[in-house]
Amino acid sequence: MVFKRLLGSIGIGGPSVDTVLAPGAVQPGGALTGEVRLKGGKADFDIEHITLELVARVEAEHGDGESEGVVAFERFTVAGGFRLAEGEERGVPFSVNLPWETPITELYGQALGIVLGVRTELGVAGAKDKGDLDPLAVRALPVQEAVLEAFGQLGFGFKSADLEYGRIGGTGQQLPFYQEIEMTPAPQYAHQVNEIEVTFLATPGGMEVVLEADKRGGFFSGGHDALNRFTVSHQDVAHTGWNATVEGWVRTLVERHGSHGGHAAYGSHGAYGHGDPYAHKSDHHGHDDHRHGHRSGPGMGTAIAAGAAGLAVGVAGGLVAAEVVDEVGDFFEGDDEGDEG
């Protein structure tokens, strides 16, 4: 499926732009490479700048509902200050590093329903043309794969993934949104929680792993959310017993919180993780967001069983895959400047 659009919208006969990304998925913090291909218009034009903008489709909760919008989360100026002659064709290669917190769009090569894009902005004679939008594929870091693999080995199943506008208090979060990977509980925890949500906040040195449990309510008490934060190192991926570590995190999350959902202090858990007594999620207004009525992520609402192969995401028939493709296609074919959130 081709997502590209060639738009020469800086006046009639203006230059056109087509950005071609190198094939394959990129890891968070890794190099995104490609080439911006320009074709001159019906006159000479001074190209003031070529800027790449990373954008994401993000959900925002407000009042009694939620909405979706496009959020730009990074910009790179890759060229500028030259003249593009009439009808000239020129390629501008680039290499930029993704933010470490860039969400992952696929796991084991299969789409999660997260929509990211690279939008090219061409500055010509004081005008700006956002004339090309390309899908961005991001694969998991080794630490992320190890943690999710452990969840799968423990019997958790993939449910959905989405991006939430807001911040998680008590963390080093840099982007204005965070990714949630929602999982159905393993059988041994099914009587305690409805689902577990995992958020990764990567840095050059390691990873903050935020776990949230939508806990089941008993006969005398309502359900509530519990939250814990742990840190792991990139260097220790191959030297950690991840099944035992993640199981310890889950037990701490579902068993050691107060019965009324208070964020208690946690001490040290496992070889590399620690809890944060101040971690909490908030929406863009700064209010605590416990999300009792939780929604599923875009396009991947079907629960996926995780067996001996871990949390490899499978697709039940062609329906789910078609939904993801349709939503991604709608984003890249229908985006315009008014979509920015």
mmCIF file of C-alpha atoms in Angstrom:
data_model
loop_
_atom_site.group_PDB
_atom_site.id
_atom_site.type_symbol
_atom_site.label_atom_id
_atom_site.label_comp_id
_atom_site.label_asym_id
_atom_site.label_seq_id
_atom_site.Cartn_x
_atom_site.Cartn_y
_atom_site.Cartn_z
ATOM 1 C CA MET A 1 0.000 0.000 0.000
ATOM 2 C CA VAL A 2 1.367 3.397 -0.974
ATOM 3 C CA PHE A 3 0.856 6.191 1.560
ATOM 4 C CA LYS A 4 2.843 8.980 -0.078
ATOM 5 C CA ARG A 5 1.379 12.190 -1.396
ATOM 6 C CA LEU A 6 3.209 14.578 -3.684
ATOM 7 C CA LEU A 7 1.905 18.071 -3.061
ATOM 8 C CA GLY A 8 3.311 21.146 -4.720
ATOM 9 C CA SER A 9 1.074 23.539 -2.849
ATOM 10 C CA ILE A 10 3.359 26.546 -2.486
ATOM 11 C CA GLY A 11 1.647 28.384 -5.282
ATOM 12 C CA ILE A 12 0.852 27.030 -8.711
ATOM 13 C CA GLY A 13 3.949 25.575 -10.304
ATOM 14 C CA GLY A 14 5.864 25.362 -7.033
ATOM 15 C CA PRO A 15 8.325 22.605 -6.113
ATOM 16 C CA SER A 16 7.150 19.184 -4.966
ATOM 17 C CA VAL A 17 8.616 17.043 -2.197
ATOM 18 C CA ASP A 18 8.701 13.290 -1.636
ATOM 19 C CA THR A 19 10.410 11.820 1.425
ATOM 20 C CA VAL A 20 11.598 8.226 1.145
ATOM 21 C CA LEU A 21 12.497 6.484 4.395
ATOM 22 C CA ALA A 22 15.002 3.652 4.523
ATOM 23 C CA PRO A 23 13.158 0.300 4.618
ATOM 24 C CA GLY A 24 12.573 -1.487 7.885
ATOM 25 C CA ALA A 25 11.593 -0.478 11.399
ATOM 26 C CA VAL A 26 13.751 1.751 13.616
ATOM 27 C CA GLN A 27 14.316 1.343 17.353
ATOM 28 C CA PRO A 28 13.674 4.154 19.861
ATOM 29 C CA GLY A 29 16.820 6.252 20.092
ATOM 30 C CA GLY A 30 18.021 4.799 16.786
ATOM 31 C CA ALA A 31 18.872 6.477 13.506
ATOM 32 C CA LEU A 32 16.084 7.268 11.074
ATOM 33 C CA THR A 33 17.590 7.596 7.599
ATOM 34 C CA GLY A 34 16.248 8.377 4.186
ATOM 35 C CA GLU A 35 16.186 10.949 1.428
ATOM 36 C CA VAL A 36 14.057 13.997 0.709
ATOM 37 C CA ARG A 37 13.507 14.182 -3.053
ATOM 38 C CA LEU A 38 12.722 17.576 -4.484
ATOM 39 C CA LYS A 39 11.499 18.479 -7.929
ATOM 40 C CA GLY A 40 11.682 22.074 -9.024
ATOM 41 C CA GLY A 41 8.649 23.982 -10.171
ATOM 42 C CA LYS A 42 8.114 26.319 -13.095
ATOM 43 C CA ALA A 43 10.602 28.855 -11.738
ATOM 44 C CA ASP A 44 13.659 28.984 -9.510
ATOM 45 C CA PHE A 45 12.872 28.811 -5.787
ATOM 46 C CA ASP A 46 14.978 29.551 -2.722
ATOM 47 C CA ILE A 47 14.616 26.650 -0.269
ATOM 48 C CA GLU A 48 14.904 28.165 3.190
ATOM 49 C CA HIS A 49 14.619 24.899 5.104
ATOM 50 C CA ILE A 50 13.598 21.255 4.899
ATOM 51 C CA THR A 51 12.206 20.087 8.233
ATOM 52 C CA LEU A 52 11.099 16.622 9.290
ATOM 53 C CA GLU A 53 8.355 16.511 11.902
ATOM 54 C CA LEU A 54 7.497 13.359 13.852
ATOM 55 C CA VAL A 55 3.750 13.082 14.493
ATOM 56 C CA ALA A 56 1.532 10.620 16.335
ATOM 57 C CA ARG A 57 -2.172 9.931 16.588
ATOM 58 C CA VAL A 58 -2.972 10.344 20.278
ATOM 59 C CA GLU A 59 -6.060 9.922 22.448
ATOM 60 C CA ALA A 60 -7.012 12.602 24.978
ATOM 61 C CA GLU A 61 -9.508 12.173 27.791
ATOM 62 C CA HIS A 62 -11.585 15.164 28.830
ATOM 63 C CA GLY A 63 -14.733 15.564 30.842
ATOM 64 C CA ASP A 64 -17.092 12.732 30.012
ATOM 65 C CA GLY A 65 -15.426 11.561 26.832
ATOM 66 C CA GLU A 66 -12.286 11.323 24.770
ATOM 67 C CA SER A 67 -11.021 12.509 21.429
ATOM 68 C CA GLU A 68 -8.193 11.804 19.008
ATOM 69 C CA GLY A 69 -5.768 14.220 17.427
ATOM 70 C CA VAL A 70 -2.376 14.487 15.777
ATOM 71 C CA VAL A 71 0.492 15.580 18.033
ATOM 72 C CA ALA A 72 3.919 16.626 16.743
ATOM 73 C CA PHE A 73 6.611 15.434 19.149
ATOM 74 C CA GLU A 74 9.945 16.205 17.459
ATOM 75 C CA ARG A 75 11.346 18.354 14.634
ATOM 76 C CA PHE A 76 14.600 18.113 12.702
ATOM 77 C CA THR A 77 15.854 20.653 10.160
ATOM 78 C CA VAL A 78 17.883 18.569 7.717
ATOM 79 C CA ALA A 79 18.765 21.091 4.989
ATOM 80 C CA GLY A 80 18.164 24.594 3.701
ATOM 81 C CA GLY A 81 19.741 27.723 2.313
ATOM 82 C CA PHE A 82 19.953 26.743 -1.344
ATOM 83 C CA ARG A 83 18.268 27.482 -4.655
ATOM 84 C CA LEU A 84 16.239 24.853 -6.475
ATOM 85 C CA ALA A 85 16.325 25.602 -10.185
ATOM 86 C CA GLU A 86 13.349 25.332 -12.463
ATOM 87 C CA GLY A 87 12.565 21.652 -13.047
ATOM 88 C CA GLU A 88 15.644 20.536 -11.082
ATOM 89 C CA GLU A 89 15.549 17.174 -9.307
ATOM 90 C CA ARG A 90 17.603 16.937 -6.135
ATOM 91 C CA GLY A 91 17.960 14.344 -3.388
ATOM 92 C CA VAL A 92 18.782 15.407 0.178
ATOM 93 C CA PRO A 93 19.906 12.466 2.351
ATOM 94 C CA PHE A 94 19.328 12.662 6.097
ATOM 95 C CA SER A 95 20.011 10.760 9.305
ATOM 96 C CA VAL A 96 18.341 11.784 12.577
ATOM 97 C CA ASN A 97 17.927 9.998 15.898
ATOM 98 C CA LEU A 98 14.450 9.202 17.195
ATOM 99 C CA PRO A 99 13.587 10.288 20.752
ATOM 100 C CA TRP A 100 14.163 7.463 23.216
ATOM 101 C CA GLU A 101 10.502 7.577 24.270
ATOM 102 C CA THR A 102 9.231 7.082 20.723
ATOM 103 C CA PRO A 103 6.364 4.546 20.961
ATOM 104 C CA ILE A 104 6.770 1.140 19.382
ATOM 105 C CA THR A 105 4.411 0.392 16.496
ATOM 106 C CA GLU A 106 5.167 -3.302 16.090
ATOM 107 C CA LEU A 107 6.171 -6.324 18.143
ATOM 108 C CA TYR A 108 7.827 -9.323 16.541
ATOM 109 C CA GLY A 109 7.069 -7.733 13.182
ATOM 110 C CA GLN A 110 3.318 -7.451 13.736
ATOM 111 C CA ALA A 111 1.482 -4.143 13.980
ATOM 112 C CA LEU A 112 0.099 -2.942 17.322
ATOM 113 C CA GLY A 113 -2.272 -0.359 15.841
ATOM 114 C CA ILE A 114 -0.098 2.607 16.855
ATOM 115 C CA VAL A 115 0.101 5.277 14.146
ATOM 116 C CA LEU A 116 3.269 7.367 13.778
ATOM 117 C CA GLY A 117 4.364 9.438 10.808
ATOM 118 C CA VAL A 118 7.142 11.600 9.400
ATOM 119 C CA ARG A 119 5.860 14.823 7.894
ATOM 120 C CA THR A 120 8.116 16.875 5.622
ATOM 121 C CA GLU A 121 7.896 20.642 5.786
ATOM 122 C CA LEU A 122 9.381 22.644 2.928
ATOM 123 C CA GLY A 123 10.059 26.330 3.575
ATOM 124 C CA VAL A 124 10.060 28.406 0.396
ATOM 125 C CA ALA A 125 10.105 32.201 0.288
ATOM 126 C CA GLY A 126 8.516 32.568 3.702
ATOM 127 C CA ALA A 127 5.809 29.954 3.064
ATOM 128 C CA LYS A 128 5.584 26.521 4.645
ATOM 129 C CA ASP A 129 4.345 23.455 2.819
ATOM 130 C CA LYS A 130 3.673 20.290 4.825
ATOM 131 C CA GLY A 131 3.600 18.343 1.628
ATOM 132 C CA ASP A 132 4.585 14.760 2.414
ATOM 133 C CA LEU A 133 3.558 12.344 5.158
ATOM 134 C CA ASP A 134 5.125 8.909 5.524
ATOM 135 C CA PRO A 135 4.356 6.099 7.991
ATOM 136 C CA LEU A 136 7.019 5.447 10.629
ATOM 137 C CA ALA A 137 7.609 1.896 11.886
ATOM 138 C CA VAL A 138 9.307 1.475 15.274
ATOM 139 C CA ARG A 139 10.345 -1.885 16.721
ATOM 140 C CA ALA A 140 10.936 -2.677 20.374
ATOM 141 C CA LEU A 141 14.224 -2.305 22.206
ATOM 142 C CA PRO A 142 15.739 -5.500 23.669
ATOM 143 C CA VAL A 143 14.594 -4.516 27.175
ATOM 144 C CA GLN A 144 11.039 -3.954 25.965
ATOM 145 C CA GLU A 145 10.999 -7.287 24.159
ATOM 146 C CA ALA A 146 12.394 -9.056 27.230
ATOM 147 C CA VAL A 147 9.747 -7.600 29.549
ATOM 148 C CA LEU A 148 6.870 -8.339 27.160
ATOM 149 C CA GLU A 149 8.225 -11.808 26.461
ATOM 150 C CA ALA A 150 8.236 -12.496 30.201
ATOM 151 C CA PHE A 151 4.616 -11.368 30.499
ATOM 152 C CA GLY A 152 3.739 -13.798 27.737
ATOM 153 C CA GLN A 153 5.649 -16.635 29.377
ATOM 154 C CA LEU A 154 3.717 -15.949 32.588
ATOM 155 C CA GLY A 155 0.390 -16.351 30.777
ATOM 156 C CA PHE A 156 -0.605 -12.742 30.074
ATOM 157 C CA GLY A 157 -2.217 -12.004 26.701
ATOM 158 C CA PHE A 158 -1.977 -8.960 24.448
ATOM 159 C CA LYS A 159 -5.184 -6.928 24.357
ATOM 160 C CA SER A 160 -4.497 -3.562 22.728
ATOM 161 C CA ALA A 161 -2.127 -0.611 22.564
ATOM 162 C CA ASP A 162 -2.711 3.124 22.369
ATOM 163 C CA LEU A 163 -1.155 6.525 23.003
ATOM 164 C CA GLU A 164 -2.523 8.710 25.801
ATOM 165 C CA TYR A 165 -2.060 12.464 25.990
ATOM 166 C CA GLY A 166 -0.804 13.441 29.461
ATOM 167 C CA ARG A 167 2.042 12.770 31.861
ATOM 168 C CA ILE A 168 2.900 10.168 34.462
ATOM 169 C CA GLY A 169 3.902 11.950 37.654
ATOM 170 C CA GLY A 170 7.109 10.966 39.395
ATOM 171 C CA THR A 171 8.797 9.790 36.195
ATOM 172 C CA GLY A 172 11.304 11.313 33.803
ATOM 173 C CA GLN A 173 8.781 11.395 30.951
ATOM 174 C CA GLN A 174 9.804 13.781 28.161
ATOM 175 C CA LEU A 175 7.096 13.487 25.505
ATOM 176 C CA PRO A 176 3.604 15.006 25.976
ATOM 177 C CA PHE A 177 2.036 11.541 25.703
ATOM 178 C CA TYR A 178 2.794 7.976 26.738
ATOM 179 C CA GLN A 179 2.127 4.547 25.288
ATOM 180 C CA GLU A 180 0.000 1.945 27.051
ATOM 181 C CA ILE A 181 0.219 -1.738 26.161
ATOM 182 C CA GLU A 182 -2.812 -3.439 27.679
ATOM 183 C CA MET A 183 -2.794 -7.127 28.585
ATOM 184 C CA THR A 184 -5.316 -9.604 29.846
ATOM 185 C CA PRO A 185 -4.285 -11.125 33.176
ATOM 186 C CA ALA A 186 -2.678 -14.519 33.549
ATOM 187 C CA PRO A 187 -5.037 -17.112 35.075
ATOM 188 C CA GLN A 188 -3.397 -16.863 38.510
ATOM 189 C CA TYR A 189 -4.211 -13.127 38.659
ATOM 190 C CA ALA A 190 -7.584 -13.131 36.918
ATOM 191 C CA HIS A 191 -9.465 -12.973 40.232
ATOM 192 C CA GLN A 192 -7.483 -9.881 41.293
ATOM 193 C CA VAL A 193 -7.172 -7.694 38.198
ATOM 194 C CA ASN A 194 -9.124 -7.014 35.029
ATOM 195 C CA GLU A 195 -6.064 -6.019 33.025
ATOM 196 C CA ILE A 196 -2.443 -4.912 33.321
ATOM 197 C CA GLU A 197 -1.100 -1.890 31.431
ATOM 198 C CA VAL A 198 2.592 -1.459 30.668
ATOM 199 C CA THR A 199 4.263 1.846 29.780
ATOM 200 C CA PHE A 200 7.929 2.098 28.766
ATOM 201 C CA LEU A 201 9.870 5.342 29.246
ATOM 202 C CA ALA A 202 13.275 4.759 27.684
ATOM 203 C CA THR A 203 16.458 6.774 28.231
ATOM 204 C CA PRO A 204 19.996 6.245 26.896
ATOM 205 C CA GLY A 205 20.937 4.437 30.102
ATOM 206 C CA GLY A 206 17.883 2.340 30.795
ATOM 207 C CA MET A 207 14.133 2.106 30.990
ATOM 208 C CA GLU A 208 11.399 3.100 33.384
ATOM 209 C CA VAL A 209 8.674 0.463 33.343
ATOM 210 C CA VAL A 210 5.337 1.719 34.676
ATOM 211 C CA LEU A 211 2.754 -0.931 35.501
ATOM 212 C CA GLU A 212 -0.887 -0.179 36.163
ATOM 213 C CA ALA A 213 -3.452 -2.714 37.285
ATOM 214 C CA ASP A 214 -7.179 -2.242 36.853
ATOM 215 C CA LYS A 215 -8.083 -4.145 40.002
ATOM 216 C CA ARG A 216 -11.284 -6.082 40.553
ATOM 217 C CA GLY A 217 -13.615 -4.958 43.317
ATOM 218 C CA GLY A 218 -14.821 -7.288 46.015
ATOM 219 C CA PHE A 219 -18.279 -7.531 47.559
ATOM 220 C CA PHE A 220 -17.511 -4.847 50.156
ATOM 221 C CA SER A 221 -15.099 -2.683 48.129
ATOM 222 C CA GLY A 222 -15.090 -1.184 44.665
ATOM 223 C CA GLY A 223 -12.376 -1.779 42.126
ATOM 224 C CA HIS A 224 -9.499 0.665 41.797
ATOM 225 C CA ASP A 225 -6.292 1.211 39.879
ATOM 226 C CA ALA A 226 -2.836 0.515 41.293
ATOM 227 C CA LEU A 227 0.395 1.889 39.881
ATOM 228 C CA ASN A 228 4.059 0.961 40.286
ATOM 229 C CA ARG A 229 7.257 2.070 38.595
ATOM 230 C CA PHE A 230 10.473 0.082 38.121
ATOM 231 C CA THR A 231 13.787 0.781 36.409
ATOM 232 C CA VAL A 232 15.927 -1.578 34.344
ATOM 233 C CA SER A 233 19.223 -1.259 32.495
ATOM 234 C CA HIS A 234 19.856 -1.786 28.802
ATOM 235 C CA GLN A 235 23.124 -3.535 29.572
ATOM 236 C CA ASP A 236 21.607 -6.202 31.803
ATOM 237 C CA VAL A 237 19.077 -7.607 29.340
ATOM 238 C CA ALA A 238 20.948 -10.874 28.820
ATOM 239 C CA HIS A 239 21.809 -11.327 32.500
ATOM 240 C CA THR A 240 18.383 -10.993 34.090
ATOM 241 C CA GLY A 241 15.871 -13.708 34.921
ATOM 242 C CA TRP A 242 13.002 -11.802 33.388
ATOM 243 C CA ASN A 243 10.222 -14.216 34.245
ATOM 244 C CA ALA A 244 11.032 -14.022 37.949
ATOM 245 C CA THR A 245 11.614 -10.260 37.803
ATOM 246 C CA VAL A 246 8.337 -9.473 36.040
ATOM 247 C CA GLU A 247 6.395 -11.872 38.250
ATOM 248 C CA GLY A 248 7.807 -10.031 41.271
ATOM 249 C CA TRP A 249 6.670 -6.735 39.786
ATOM 250 C CA VAL A 250 3.149 -8.039 39.212
ATOM 251 C CA ARG A 251 2.859 -9.503 42.702
ATOM 252 C CA THR A 252 3.999 -6.217 44.195
ATOM 253 C CA LEU A 253 1.501 -4.351 42.064
ATOM 254 C CA VAL A 254 -1.580 -6.420 42.868
ATOM 255 C CA GLU A 255 -0.863 -7.490 46.448
ATOM 256 C CA ARG A 256 1.107 -4.803 48.270
ATOM 257 C CA HIS A 257 -1.057 -1.773 47.608
ATOM 258 C CA GLY A 258 -3.547 -0.656 50.202
ATOM 259 C CA SER A 259 -7.098 -1.905 49.878
ATOM 260 C CA HIS A 260 -8.257 1.589 48.886
ATOM 261 C CA GLY A 261 -5.773 2.046 46.036
ATOM 262 C CA GLY A 262 -3.324 4.379 47.775
ATOM 263 C CA HIS A 263 0.104 4.822 46.221
ATOM 264 C CA ALA A 264 2.197 3.298 48.999
ATOM 265 C CA ALA A 265 5.985 3.402 49.179
ATOM 266 C CA TYR A 266 7.549 0.297 47.711
ATOM 267 C CA GLY A 267 11.213 -0.125 48.540
ATOM 268 C CA SER A 268 13.389 -2.291 46.270
ATOM 269 C CA HIS A 269 12.006 -5.100 44.113
ATOM 270 C CA GLY A 270 14.169 -7.464 42.093
ATOM 271 C CA ALA A 271 17.747 -7.005 41.009
ATOM 272 C CA TYR A 272 17.215 -3.834 38.989
ATOM 273 C CA GLY A 273 13.752 -2.448 39.696
ATOM 274 C CA HIS A 274 12.454 -0.023 42.265
ATOM 275 C CA GLY A 275 9.084 1.489 42.956
ATOM 276 C CA ASP A 276 8.120 5.129 43.038
ATOM 277 C CA PRO A 277 5.695 6.251 45.765
ATOM 278 C CA TYR A 278 4.812 9.381 43.781
ATOM 279 C CA ALA A 279 4.048 7.861 40.403
ATOM 280 C CA HIS A 280 0.569 8.640 39.150
ATOM 281 C CA LYS A 281 -1.038 9.316 35.816
ATOM 282 C CA SER A 282 -2.672 12.606 35.000
ATOM 283 C CA ASP A 283 -4.487 14.050 32.026
ATOM 284 C CA HIS A 284 -3.511 17.264 30.263
ATOM 285 C CA HIS A 285 -5.400 19.320 32.848
ATOM 286 C CA GLY A 286 -3.247 17.953 35.660
ATOM 287 C CA HIS A 287 -5.952 15.896 37.347
ATOM 288 C CA ASP A 288 -5.331 12.346 38.482
ATOM 289 C CA ASP A 289 -6.524 9.933 35.825
ATOM 290 C CA HIS A 290 -7.514 6.494 37.143
ATOM 291 C CA ARG A 291 -9.547 5.560 34.071
ATOM 292 C CA HIS A 292 -12.161 3.240 35.586
ATOM 293 C CA GLY A 293 -14.058 3.046 32.295
ATOM 294 C CA HIS A 294 -11.102 1.975 30.157
ATOM 295 C CA ARG A 295 -11.198 2.027 26.391
ATOM 296 C CA SER A 296 -9.427 -0.283 24.003
ATOM 297 C CA GLY A 297 -6.658 0.886 21.689
ATOM 298 C CA PRO A 298 -7.162 1.634 17.988
ATOM 299 C CA GLY A 299 -7.744 -1.329 15.734
ATOM 300 C CA MET A 300 -6.567 -4.118 18.023
ATOM 301 C CA GLY A 301 -9.513 -4.779 20.310
ATOM 302 C CA THR A 302 -9.314 -8.554 20.039
ATOM 303 C CA ALA A 303 -7.523 -10.289 22.890
ATOM 304 C CA ILE A 304 -4.517 -12.264 21.658
ATOM 305 C CA ALA A 305 -3.419 -15.396 23.480
ATOM 306 C CA ALA A 306 0.238 -15.545 24.530
ATOM 307 C CA GLY A 307 1.613 -19.067 24.879
ATOM 308 C CA ALA A 308 5.026 -20.670 25.019
ATOM 309 C CA ALA A 309 6.355 -18.310 22.369
ATOM 310 C CA GLY A 310 5.740 -15.336 24.656
ATOM 311 C CA LEU A 311 3.736 -12.213 23.884
ATOM 312 C CA ALA A 312 4.113 -12.530 20.115
ATOM 313 C CA VAL A 313 1.133 -10.671 18.722
ATOM 314 C CA GLY A 314 -1.090 -12.853 16.564
ATOM 315 C CA VAL A 315 -3.971 -11.736 14.394
ATOM 316 C CA ALA A 316 -7.260 -13.618 14.604
ATOM 317 C CA GLY A 317 -8.117 -14.048 10.948
ATOM 318 C CA GLY A 318 -7.920 -11.121 8.526
ATOM 319 C CA LEU A 319 -10.398 -8.797 10.247
ATOM 320 C CA VAL A 320 -8.105 -7.235 12.826
ATOM 321 C CA ALA A 321 -5.309 -6.785 10.319
ATOM 322 C CA ALA A 322 -7.721 -5.079 7.912
ATOM 323 C CA GLU A 323 -8.905 -2.713 10.639
ATOM 324 C CA VAL A 324 -5.344 -1.658 11.417
ATOM 325 C CA VAL A 325 -4.522 -1.079 7.754
ATOM 326 C CA ASP A 326 -7.698 0.939 7.227
ATOM 327 C CA GLU A 327 -6.998 3.187 10.203
ATOM 328 C CA VAL A 328 -3.385 3.727 9.238
ATOM 329 C CA GLY A 329 -4.444 4.413 5.668
ATOM 330 C CA ASP A 330 -7.047 6.936 6.787
ATOM 331 C CA PHE A 331 -4.414 8.750 8.840
ATOM 332 C CA PHE A 332 -1.894 9.083 6.029
ATOM 333 C CA GLU A 333 -4.356 9.744 3.234
ATOM 334 C CA GLY A 334 -6.559 12.156 5.174
ATOM 335 C CA ASP A 335 -4.072 14.149 7.256
ATOM 336 C CA ASP A 336 -3.848 17.889 6.783
ATOM 337 C CA GLU A 337 -2.473 20.812 8.724
ATOM 338 C CA GLY A 338 -5.732 21.241 10.620
ATOM 339 C CA ASP A 339 -5.297 17.850 12.264
ATOM 340 C CA GLU A 340 -2.545 18.970 14.595
ATOM 341 C CA GLY A 341 -3.548 18.697 18.218
#
